[in-house]
PDB file of C-alpha atoms in Angstrom:
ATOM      1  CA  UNK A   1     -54.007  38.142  -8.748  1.00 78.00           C
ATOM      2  CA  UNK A   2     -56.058  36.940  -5.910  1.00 90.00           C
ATOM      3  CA  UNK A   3     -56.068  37.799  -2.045  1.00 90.00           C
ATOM      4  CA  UNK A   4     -54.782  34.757  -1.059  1.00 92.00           C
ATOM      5  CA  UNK A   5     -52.131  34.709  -3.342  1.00 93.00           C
ATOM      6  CA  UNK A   6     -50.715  38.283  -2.484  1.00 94.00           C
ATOM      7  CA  UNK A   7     -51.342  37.091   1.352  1.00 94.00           C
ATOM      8  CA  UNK A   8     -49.044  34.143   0.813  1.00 95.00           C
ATOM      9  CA  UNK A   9     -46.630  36.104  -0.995  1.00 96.00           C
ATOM     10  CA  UNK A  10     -46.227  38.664   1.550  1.00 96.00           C
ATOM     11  CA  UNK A  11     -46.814  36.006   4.156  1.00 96.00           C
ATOM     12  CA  UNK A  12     -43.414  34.295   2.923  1.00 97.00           C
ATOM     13  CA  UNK A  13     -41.915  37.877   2.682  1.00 96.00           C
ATOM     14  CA  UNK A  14     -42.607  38.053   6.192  1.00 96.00           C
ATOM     15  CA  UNK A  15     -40.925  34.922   7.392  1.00 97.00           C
ATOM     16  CA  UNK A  16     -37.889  35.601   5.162  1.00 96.00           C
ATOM     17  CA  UNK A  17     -38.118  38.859   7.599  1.00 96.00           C
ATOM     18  CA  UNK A  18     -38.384  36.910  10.231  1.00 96.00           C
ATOM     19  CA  UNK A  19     -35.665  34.912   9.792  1.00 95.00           C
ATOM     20  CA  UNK A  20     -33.301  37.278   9.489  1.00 92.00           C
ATOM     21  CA  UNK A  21     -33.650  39.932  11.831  1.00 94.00           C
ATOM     22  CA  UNK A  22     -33.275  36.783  14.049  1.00 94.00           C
ATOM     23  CA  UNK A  23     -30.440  36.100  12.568  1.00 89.00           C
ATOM     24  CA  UNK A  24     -28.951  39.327  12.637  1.00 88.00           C
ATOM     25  CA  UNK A  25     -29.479  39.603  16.706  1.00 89.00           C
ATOM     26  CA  UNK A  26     -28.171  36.370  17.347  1.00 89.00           C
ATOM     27  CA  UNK A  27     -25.190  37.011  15.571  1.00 85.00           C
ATOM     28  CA  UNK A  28     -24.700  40.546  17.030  1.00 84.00           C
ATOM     29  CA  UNK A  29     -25.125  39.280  20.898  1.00 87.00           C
ATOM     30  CA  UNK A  30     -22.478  35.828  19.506  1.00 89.00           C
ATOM     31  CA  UNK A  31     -20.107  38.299  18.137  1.00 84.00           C
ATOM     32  CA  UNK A  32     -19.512  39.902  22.086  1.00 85.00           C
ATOM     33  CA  UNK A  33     -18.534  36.343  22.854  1.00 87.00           C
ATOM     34  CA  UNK A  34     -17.327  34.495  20.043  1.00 85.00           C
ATOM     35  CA  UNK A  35     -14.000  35.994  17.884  1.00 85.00           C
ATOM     36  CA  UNK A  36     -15.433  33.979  14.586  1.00 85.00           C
ATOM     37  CA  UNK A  37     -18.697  34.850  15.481  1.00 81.00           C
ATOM     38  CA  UNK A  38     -17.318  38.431  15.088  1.00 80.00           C
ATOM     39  CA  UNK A  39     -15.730  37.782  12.214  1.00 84.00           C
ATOM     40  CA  UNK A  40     -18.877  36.795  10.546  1.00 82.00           C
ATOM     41  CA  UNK A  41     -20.433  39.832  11.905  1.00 77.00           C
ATOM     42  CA  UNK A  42     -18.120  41.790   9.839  1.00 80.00           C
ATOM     43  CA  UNK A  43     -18.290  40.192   6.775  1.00 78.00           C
ATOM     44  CA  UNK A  44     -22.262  40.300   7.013  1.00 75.00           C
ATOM     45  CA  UNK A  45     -21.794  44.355   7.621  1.00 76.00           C
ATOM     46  CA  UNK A  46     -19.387  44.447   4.542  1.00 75.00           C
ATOM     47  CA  UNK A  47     -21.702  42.101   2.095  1.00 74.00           C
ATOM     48  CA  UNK A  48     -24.816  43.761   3.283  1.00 75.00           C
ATOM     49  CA  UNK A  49     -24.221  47.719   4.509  1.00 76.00           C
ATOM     50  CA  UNK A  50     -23.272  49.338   1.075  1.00 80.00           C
ATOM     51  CA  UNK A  51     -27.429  48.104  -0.163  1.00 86.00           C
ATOM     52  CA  UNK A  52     -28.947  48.333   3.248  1.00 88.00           C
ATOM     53  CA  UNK A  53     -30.320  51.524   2.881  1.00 91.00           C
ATOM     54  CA  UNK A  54     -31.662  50.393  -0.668  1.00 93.00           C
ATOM     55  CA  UNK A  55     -33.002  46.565   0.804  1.00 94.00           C
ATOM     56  CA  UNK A  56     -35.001  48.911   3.597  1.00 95.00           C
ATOM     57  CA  UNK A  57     -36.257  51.121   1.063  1.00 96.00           C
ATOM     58  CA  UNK A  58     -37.965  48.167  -0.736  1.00 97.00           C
ATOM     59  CA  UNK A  59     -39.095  46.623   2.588  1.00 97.00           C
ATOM     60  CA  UNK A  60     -40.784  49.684   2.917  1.00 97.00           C
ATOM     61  CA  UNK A  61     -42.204  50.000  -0.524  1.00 97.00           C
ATOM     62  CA  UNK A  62     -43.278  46.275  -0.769  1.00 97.00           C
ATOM     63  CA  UNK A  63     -45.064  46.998   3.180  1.00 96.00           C
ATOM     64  CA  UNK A  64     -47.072  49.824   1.910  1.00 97.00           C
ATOM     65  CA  UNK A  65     -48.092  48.535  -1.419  1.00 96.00           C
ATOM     66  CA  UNK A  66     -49.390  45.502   0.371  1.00 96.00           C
ATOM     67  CA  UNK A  67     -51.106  47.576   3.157  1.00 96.00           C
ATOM     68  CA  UNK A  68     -52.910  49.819   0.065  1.00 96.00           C
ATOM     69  CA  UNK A  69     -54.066  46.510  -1.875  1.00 96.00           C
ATOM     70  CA  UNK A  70     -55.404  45.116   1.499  1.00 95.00           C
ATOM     71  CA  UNK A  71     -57.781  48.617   1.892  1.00 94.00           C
ATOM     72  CA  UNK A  72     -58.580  49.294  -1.599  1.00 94.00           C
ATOM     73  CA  UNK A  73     -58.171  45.807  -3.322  1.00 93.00           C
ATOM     74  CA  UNK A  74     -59.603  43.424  -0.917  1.00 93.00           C
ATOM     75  CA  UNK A  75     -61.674  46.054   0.797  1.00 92.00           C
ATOM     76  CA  UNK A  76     -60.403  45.225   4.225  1.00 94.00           C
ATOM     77  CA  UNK A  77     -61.648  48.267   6.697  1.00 93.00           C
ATOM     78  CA  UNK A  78     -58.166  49.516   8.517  1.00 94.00           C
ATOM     79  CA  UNK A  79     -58.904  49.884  12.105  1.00 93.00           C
ATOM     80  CA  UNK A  80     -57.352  52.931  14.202  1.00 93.00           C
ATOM     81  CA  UNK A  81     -54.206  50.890  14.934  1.00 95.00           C
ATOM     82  CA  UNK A  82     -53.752  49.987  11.142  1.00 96.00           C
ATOM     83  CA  UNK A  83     -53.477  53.885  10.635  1.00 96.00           C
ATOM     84  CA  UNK A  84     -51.390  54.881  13.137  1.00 96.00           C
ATOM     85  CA  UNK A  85     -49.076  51.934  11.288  1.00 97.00           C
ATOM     86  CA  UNK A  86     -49.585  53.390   7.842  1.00 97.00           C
ATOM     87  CA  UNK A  87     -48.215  56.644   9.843  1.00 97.00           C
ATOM     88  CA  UNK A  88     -45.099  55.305  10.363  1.00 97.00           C
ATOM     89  CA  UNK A  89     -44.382  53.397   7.132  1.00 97.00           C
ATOM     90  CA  UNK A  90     -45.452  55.471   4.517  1.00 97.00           C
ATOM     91  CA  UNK A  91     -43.126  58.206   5.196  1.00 96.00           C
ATOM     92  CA  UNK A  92     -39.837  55.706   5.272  1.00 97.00           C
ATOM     93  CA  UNK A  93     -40.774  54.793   1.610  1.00 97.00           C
ATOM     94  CA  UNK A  94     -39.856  58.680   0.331  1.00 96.00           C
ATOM     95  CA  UNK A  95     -36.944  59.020   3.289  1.00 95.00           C
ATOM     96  CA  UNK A  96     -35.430  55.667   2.720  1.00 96.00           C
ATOM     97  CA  UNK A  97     -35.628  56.150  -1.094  1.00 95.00           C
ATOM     98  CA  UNK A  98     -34.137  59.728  -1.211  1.00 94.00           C
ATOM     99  CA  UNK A  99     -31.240  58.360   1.469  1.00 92.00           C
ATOM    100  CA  UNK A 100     -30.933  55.444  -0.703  1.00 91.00           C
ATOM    101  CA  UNK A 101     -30.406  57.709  -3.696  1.00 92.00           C
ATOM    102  CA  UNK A 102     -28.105  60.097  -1.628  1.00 91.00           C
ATOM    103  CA  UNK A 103     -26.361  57.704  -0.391  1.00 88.00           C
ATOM    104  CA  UNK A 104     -26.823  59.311   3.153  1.00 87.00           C
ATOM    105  CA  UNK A 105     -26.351  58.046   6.266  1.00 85.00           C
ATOM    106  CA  UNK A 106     -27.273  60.979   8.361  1.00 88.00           C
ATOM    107  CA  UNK A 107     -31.095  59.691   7.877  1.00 87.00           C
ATOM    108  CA  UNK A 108     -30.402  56.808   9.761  1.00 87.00           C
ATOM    109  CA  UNK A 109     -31.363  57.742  13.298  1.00 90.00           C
ATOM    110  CA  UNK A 110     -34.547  59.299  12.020  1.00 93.00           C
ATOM    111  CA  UNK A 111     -36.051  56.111   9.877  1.00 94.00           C
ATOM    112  CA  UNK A 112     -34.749  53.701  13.011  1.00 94.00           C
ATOM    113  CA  UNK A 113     -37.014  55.922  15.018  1.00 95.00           C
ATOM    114  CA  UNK A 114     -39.958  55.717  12.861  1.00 96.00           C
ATOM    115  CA  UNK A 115     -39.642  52.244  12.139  1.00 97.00           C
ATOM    116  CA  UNK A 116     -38.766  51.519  16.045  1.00 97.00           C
ATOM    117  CA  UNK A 117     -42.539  53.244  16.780  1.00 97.00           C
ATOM    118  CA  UNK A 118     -44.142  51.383  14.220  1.00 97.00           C
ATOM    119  CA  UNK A 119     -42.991  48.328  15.544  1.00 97.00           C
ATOM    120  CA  UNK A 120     -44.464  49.027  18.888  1.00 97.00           C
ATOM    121  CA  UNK A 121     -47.771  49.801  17.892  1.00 97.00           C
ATOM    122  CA  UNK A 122     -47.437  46.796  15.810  1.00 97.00           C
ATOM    123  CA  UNK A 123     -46.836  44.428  18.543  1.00 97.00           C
ATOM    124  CA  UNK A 124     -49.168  45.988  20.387  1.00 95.00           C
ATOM    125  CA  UNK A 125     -52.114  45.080  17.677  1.00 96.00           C
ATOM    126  CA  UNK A 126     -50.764  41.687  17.761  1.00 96.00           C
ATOM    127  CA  UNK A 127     -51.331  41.623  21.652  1.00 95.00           C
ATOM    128  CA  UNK A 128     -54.672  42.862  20.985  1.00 93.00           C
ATOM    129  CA  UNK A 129     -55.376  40.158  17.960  1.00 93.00           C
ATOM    130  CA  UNK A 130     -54.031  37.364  21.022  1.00 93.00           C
ATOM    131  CA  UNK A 131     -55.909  38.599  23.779  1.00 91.00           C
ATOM    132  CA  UNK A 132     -59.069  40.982  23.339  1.00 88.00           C
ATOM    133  CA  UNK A 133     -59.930  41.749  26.426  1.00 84.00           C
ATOM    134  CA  UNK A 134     -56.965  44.161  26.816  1.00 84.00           C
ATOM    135  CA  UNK A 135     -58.522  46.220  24.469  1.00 79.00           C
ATOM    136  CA  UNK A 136     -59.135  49.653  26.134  1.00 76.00           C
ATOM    137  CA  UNK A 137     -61.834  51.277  23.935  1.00 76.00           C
ATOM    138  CA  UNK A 138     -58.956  53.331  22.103  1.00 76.00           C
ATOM    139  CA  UNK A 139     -60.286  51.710  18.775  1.00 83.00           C
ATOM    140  CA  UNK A 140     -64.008  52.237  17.017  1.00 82.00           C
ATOM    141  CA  UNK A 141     -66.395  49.723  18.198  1.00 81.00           C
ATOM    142  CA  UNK A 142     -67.730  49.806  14.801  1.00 84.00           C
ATOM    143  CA  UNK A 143     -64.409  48.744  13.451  1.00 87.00           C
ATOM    144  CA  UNK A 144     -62.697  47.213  16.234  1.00 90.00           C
ATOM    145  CA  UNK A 145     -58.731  46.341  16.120  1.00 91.00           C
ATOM    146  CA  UNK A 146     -59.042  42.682  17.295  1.00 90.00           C
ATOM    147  CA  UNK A 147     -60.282  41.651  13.599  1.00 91.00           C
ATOM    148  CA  UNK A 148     -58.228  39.637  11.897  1.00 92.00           C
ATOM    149  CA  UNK A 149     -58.448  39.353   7.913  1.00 93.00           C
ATOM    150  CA  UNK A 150     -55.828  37.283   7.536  1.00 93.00           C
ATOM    151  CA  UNK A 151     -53.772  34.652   9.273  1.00 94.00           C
ATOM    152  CA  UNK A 152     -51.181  32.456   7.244  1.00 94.00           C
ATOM    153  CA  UNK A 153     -49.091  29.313   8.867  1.00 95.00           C
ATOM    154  CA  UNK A 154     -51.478  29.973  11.838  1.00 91.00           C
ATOM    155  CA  UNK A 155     -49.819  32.934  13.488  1.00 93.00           C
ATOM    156  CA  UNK A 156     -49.349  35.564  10.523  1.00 96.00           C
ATOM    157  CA  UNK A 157     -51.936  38.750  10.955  1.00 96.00           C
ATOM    158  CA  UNK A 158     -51.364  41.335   8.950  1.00 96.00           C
ATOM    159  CA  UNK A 159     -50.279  43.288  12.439  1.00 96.00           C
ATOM    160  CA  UNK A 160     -47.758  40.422  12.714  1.00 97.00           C
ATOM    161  CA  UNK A 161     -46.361  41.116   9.166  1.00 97.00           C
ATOM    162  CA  UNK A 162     -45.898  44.842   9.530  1.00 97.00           C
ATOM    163  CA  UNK A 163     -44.034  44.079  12.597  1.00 97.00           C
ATOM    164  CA  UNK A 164     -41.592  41.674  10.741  1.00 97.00           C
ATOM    165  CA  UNK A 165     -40.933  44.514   8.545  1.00 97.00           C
ATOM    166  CA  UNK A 166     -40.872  47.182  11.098  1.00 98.00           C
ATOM    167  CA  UNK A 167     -38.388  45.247  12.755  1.00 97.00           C
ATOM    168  CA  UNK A 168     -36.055  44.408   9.556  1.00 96.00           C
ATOM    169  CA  UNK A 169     -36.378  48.136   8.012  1.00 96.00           C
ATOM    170  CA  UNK A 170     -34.448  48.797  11.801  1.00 95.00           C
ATOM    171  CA  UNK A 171     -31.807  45.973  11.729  1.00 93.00           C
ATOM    172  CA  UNK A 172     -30.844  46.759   7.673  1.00 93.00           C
ATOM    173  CA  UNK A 173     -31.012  50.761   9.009  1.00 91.00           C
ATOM    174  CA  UNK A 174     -28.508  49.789  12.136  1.00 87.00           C
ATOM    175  CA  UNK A 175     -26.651  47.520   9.667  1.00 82.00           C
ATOM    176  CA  UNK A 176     -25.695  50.313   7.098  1.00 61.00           C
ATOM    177  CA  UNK A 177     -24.576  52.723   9.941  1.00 54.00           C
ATOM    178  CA  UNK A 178     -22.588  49.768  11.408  1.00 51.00           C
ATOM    179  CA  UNK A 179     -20.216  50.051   8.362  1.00 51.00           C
ATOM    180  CA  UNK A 180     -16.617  50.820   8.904  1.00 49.00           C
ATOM    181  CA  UNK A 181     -14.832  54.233   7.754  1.00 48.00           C
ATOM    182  CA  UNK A 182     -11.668  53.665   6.043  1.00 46.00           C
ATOM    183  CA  UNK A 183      -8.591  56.776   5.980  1.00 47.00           C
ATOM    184  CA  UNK A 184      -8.036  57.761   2.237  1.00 46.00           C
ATOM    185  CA  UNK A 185      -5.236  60.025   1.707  1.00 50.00           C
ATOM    186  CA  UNK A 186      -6.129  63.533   0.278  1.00 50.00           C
ATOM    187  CA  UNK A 187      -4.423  63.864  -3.341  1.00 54.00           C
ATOM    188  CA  UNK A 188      -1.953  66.274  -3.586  1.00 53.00           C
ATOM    189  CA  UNK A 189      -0.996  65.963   0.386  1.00 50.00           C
ATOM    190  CA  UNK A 190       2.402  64.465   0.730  1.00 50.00           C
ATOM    191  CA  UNK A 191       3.311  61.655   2.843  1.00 50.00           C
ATOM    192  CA  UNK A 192       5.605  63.225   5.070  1.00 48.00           C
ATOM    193  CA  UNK A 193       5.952  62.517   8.640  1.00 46.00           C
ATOM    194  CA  UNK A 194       4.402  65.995   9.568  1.00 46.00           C
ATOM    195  CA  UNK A 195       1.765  66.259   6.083  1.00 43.00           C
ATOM    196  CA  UNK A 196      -0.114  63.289   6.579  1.00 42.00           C
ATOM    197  CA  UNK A 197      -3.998  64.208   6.622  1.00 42.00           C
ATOM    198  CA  UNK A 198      -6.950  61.631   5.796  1.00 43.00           C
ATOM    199  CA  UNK A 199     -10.588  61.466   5.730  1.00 43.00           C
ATOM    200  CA  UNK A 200     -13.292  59.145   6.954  1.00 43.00           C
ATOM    201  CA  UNK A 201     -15.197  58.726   3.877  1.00 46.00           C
ATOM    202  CA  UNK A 202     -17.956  55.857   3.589  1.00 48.00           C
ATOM    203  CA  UNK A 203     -17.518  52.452   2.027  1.00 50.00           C
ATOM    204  CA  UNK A 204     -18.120  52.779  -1.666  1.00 48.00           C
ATOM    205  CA  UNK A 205     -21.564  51.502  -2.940  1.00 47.00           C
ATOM    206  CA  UNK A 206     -20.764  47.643  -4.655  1.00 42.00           C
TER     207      UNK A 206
END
């Protein structure tokens, strides 16, 4: 398999990525407005929470696979930016997996985090790729962050494609802790007027 052939594919990923988180905010801000727009946000939650946590897991997976071919199979030179990136997605691959897995929820604050920091640094590497001049000095002059390796339908960087995914790992992680909690009766517990008790439990995995 070739550079430019993993570059479109992840290119592609990236505007499927795109696309969606897009998607997802417009029909989050429509659904304050709009009853059937709220309606649809609903049904999106139901269809898509139970395998968010899984869908972010393989964002992350298929983000730092492509980052690890682009070091060690094209030999691109990651700058200091490109590091402090790796930083923040690595670590969501094992997190998101193992909440995946566990089916836990409580890791949800924690991975929006780390993807929400990634995504800044991201942007800000774009910024950089746009306009060099605002480069500080923070980065090695030897290995500067304003190269770009790659650029796909004239605007993807690889900076630009770790943001898309930044930025989808949050909306499937805000997704999946979106999802409703239903009452289910406790067996055994009668149905009296005075021995009613329930739990919140989650939705179960489809």
């Amino acid at each position: 398999m070739t550079t430019d052939t993993v570059t479109l594919f992840l290119a592609l990923l990236s505007i499927v990525a795109e696309v969606t988180v897009a998607a997802t905010v417009t029909l989050h801000v429509a659904a304050r407005i709009s009853p059937t727009a709220a309606r649809w946000k609903s049904a999106f939650a139901d269809e898509i929470g139970p395998q968010a946590l899984v869908l972010a897991f393989l964002v992350a997976a298929i983000s730092m696979s492509g980052s690890l071919y682009f070091s060690e199979g094209a030999h691109f030179t990651p700058c200091k930016l490109c590091w402090y990136q790796r930083i923040a997605m690595y670590p969501l691959v094992p997190v998101l997996g193992l909440a995946a897995w566990r089916r836990d929820d409580g890791i949800r604050p924690y991975a929006a985090t780390l993807a929400a920091l990634g995504a800044v640094v991201s942007a800000y590497h774009v910024l950089l790729e746009r306009v060099p001049s605002l480069d500080s000095g923070a980065c090695d002059v030897a290995n500067p962050c304003t190269i770009i390796w790659v650029r796909r339908f004239g605007y993807l960087t690889i900076p630009t494609m770790a943001l898309s995914a930044f930025a989808l790992v949050v909306s499937l992680v805000l997704t999946r802790a979106g999802q409703p909690r239903r009452p289910v009766q406790l067996e055994g517990v009668s149905d009296g007027d005075d021995q009613v008790a329930s739990v919140l439990v989650a939705p179960p995995r489809r």
